[in-house]
Coordinates of C-alpha atoms in Angstrom, one line a residue:
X12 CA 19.1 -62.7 16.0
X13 CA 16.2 -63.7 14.2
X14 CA 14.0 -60.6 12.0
X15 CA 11.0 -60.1 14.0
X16 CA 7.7 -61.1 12.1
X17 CA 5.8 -58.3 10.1
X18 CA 2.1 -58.0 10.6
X19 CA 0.2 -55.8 8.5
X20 CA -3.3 -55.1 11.1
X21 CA -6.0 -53.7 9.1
X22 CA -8.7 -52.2 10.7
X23 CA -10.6 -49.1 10.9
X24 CA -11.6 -48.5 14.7
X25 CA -8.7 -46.2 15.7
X26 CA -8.5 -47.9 19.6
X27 CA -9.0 -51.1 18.5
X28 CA -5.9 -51.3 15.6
X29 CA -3.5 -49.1 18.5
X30 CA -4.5 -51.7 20.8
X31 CA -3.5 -54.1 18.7
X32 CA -0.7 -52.6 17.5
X33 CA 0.9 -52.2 20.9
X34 CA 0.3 -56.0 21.9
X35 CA 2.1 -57.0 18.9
X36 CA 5.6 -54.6 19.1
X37 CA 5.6 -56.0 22.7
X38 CA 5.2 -59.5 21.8
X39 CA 8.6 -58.5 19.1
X40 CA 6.3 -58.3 16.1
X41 CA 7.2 -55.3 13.3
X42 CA 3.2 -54.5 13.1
X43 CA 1.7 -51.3 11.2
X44 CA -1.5 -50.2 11.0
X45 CA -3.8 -49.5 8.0
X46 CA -7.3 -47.7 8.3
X47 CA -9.1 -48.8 5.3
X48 CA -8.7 -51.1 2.3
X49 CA -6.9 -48.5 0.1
X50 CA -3.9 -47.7 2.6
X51 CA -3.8 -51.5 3.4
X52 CA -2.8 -51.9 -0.4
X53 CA 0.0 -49.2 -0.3
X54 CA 1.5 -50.6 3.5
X55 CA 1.3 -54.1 1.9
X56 CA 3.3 -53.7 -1.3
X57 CA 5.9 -51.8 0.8
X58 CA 5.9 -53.3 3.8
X59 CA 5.6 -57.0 2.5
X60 CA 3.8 -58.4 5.6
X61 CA 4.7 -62.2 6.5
X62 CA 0.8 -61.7 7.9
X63 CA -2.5 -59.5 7.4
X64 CA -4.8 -59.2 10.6
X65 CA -8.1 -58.2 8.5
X66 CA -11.2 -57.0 9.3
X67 CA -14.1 -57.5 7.6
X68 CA -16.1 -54.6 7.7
X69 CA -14.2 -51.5 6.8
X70 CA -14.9 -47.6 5.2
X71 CA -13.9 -47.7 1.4
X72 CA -14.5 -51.7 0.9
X73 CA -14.5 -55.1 2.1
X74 CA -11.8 -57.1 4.1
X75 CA -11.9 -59.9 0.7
X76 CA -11.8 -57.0 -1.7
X77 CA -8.9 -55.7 0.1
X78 CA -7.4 -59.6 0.6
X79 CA -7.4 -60.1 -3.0
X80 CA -5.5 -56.7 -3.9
X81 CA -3.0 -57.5 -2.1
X82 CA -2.3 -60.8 -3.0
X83 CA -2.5 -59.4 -6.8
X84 CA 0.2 -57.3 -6.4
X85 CA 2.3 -59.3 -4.4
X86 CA 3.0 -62.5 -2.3
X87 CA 0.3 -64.5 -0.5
X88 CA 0.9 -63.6 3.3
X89 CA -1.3 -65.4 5.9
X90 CA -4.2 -64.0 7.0
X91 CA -6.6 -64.0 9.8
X92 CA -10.3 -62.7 9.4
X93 CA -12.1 -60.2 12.4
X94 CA -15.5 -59.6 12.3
X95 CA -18.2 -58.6 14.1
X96 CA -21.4 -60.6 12.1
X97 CA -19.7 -64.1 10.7
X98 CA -22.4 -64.6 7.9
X99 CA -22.1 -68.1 6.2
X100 CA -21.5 -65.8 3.4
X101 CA -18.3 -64.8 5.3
X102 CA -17.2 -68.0 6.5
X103 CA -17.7 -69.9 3.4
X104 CA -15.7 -66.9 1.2
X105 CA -13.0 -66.8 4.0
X106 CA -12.3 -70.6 3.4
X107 CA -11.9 -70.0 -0.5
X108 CA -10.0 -67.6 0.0
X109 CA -7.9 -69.8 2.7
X110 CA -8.5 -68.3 5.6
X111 CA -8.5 -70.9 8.1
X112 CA -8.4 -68.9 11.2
X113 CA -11.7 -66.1 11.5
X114 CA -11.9 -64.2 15.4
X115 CA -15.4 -62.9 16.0
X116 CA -15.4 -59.6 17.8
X117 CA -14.9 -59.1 20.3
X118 CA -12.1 -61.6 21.4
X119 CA -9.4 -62.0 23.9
X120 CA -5.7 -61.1 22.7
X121 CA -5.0 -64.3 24.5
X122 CA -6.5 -66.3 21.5
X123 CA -5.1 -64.4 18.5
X124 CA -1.0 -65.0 19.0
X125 CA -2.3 -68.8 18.4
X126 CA -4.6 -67.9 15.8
X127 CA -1.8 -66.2 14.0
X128 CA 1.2 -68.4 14.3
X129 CA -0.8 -71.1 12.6
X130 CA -1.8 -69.0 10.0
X131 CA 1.8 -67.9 9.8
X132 CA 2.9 -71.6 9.8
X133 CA 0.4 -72.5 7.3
X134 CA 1.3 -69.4 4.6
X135 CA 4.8 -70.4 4.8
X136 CA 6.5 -72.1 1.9
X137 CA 7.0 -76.3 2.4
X138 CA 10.8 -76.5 2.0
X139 CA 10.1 -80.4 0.5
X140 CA 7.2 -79.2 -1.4
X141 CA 8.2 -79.6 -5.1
X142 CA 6.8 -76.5 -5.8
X143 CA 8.2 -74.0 -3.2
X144 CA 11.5 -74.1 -5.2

């Protein structure tokens, strides 16, 4: 039996990350929750997500403050941008950053499995890439 995928879902709105939380252990996800950028650091370096569900907006700094502390300290996981006001600030940052998936608030969990299986797919490691040896 497969290892279920781990999703590290950062976001500050108590209801919002539960909610999320909940949708993903019943879709056989291994998700955990982090409140703000500085806890999102700790869970990632011991919980190693495979993927980061990252809002923008959050209490102690920003979502690509907290995005490039993670991938500092450890491997690049996948990520996929909420926000509530997508700036062309935002966008344009989130693409350098590659982020290719960004969900403006609010959305329907219908859209985001999608939205995070293809960031999943496209974080993962080309086995005839060269360089993923």
């Amino acid at each position: 039996m497969a290892q279920p995928k781990k999703i590290l879902i950062i976001e500050d709105e108590e209801v919002l990350a539960a909610n999320l939380q909940t949708h993903f252990q019943r879709c056989g996800w291994d998700a955990r929750v982090a409140c703000n950028g500085k806890l999102a650091v700790i869970a990632a370096d011991e919980f190693l997500p495979e993927l980061i569900l990252l809002d923008f907006h959050l209490p102690d700094m920003n979502g690509f403050q907290v995005l490039d502390a993670i991938r500092a300290s450890h491997h690049c996981a996948g990520c996929v941008l909420m926000t509530g006001h997508p700036t062309e600030s935002v966008m344009a940052d989130a693409q350098r950053r590659g982020i290719g998936h960004i969900l403006c608030k609010p959305f329907p969990l219908s859209s985001l499995q999608g939205h995070l299986l293809a960031s999943l797919e496209a974080s993962s490691p080309n086995p005839t890439d060269p360089k993923a040896k």
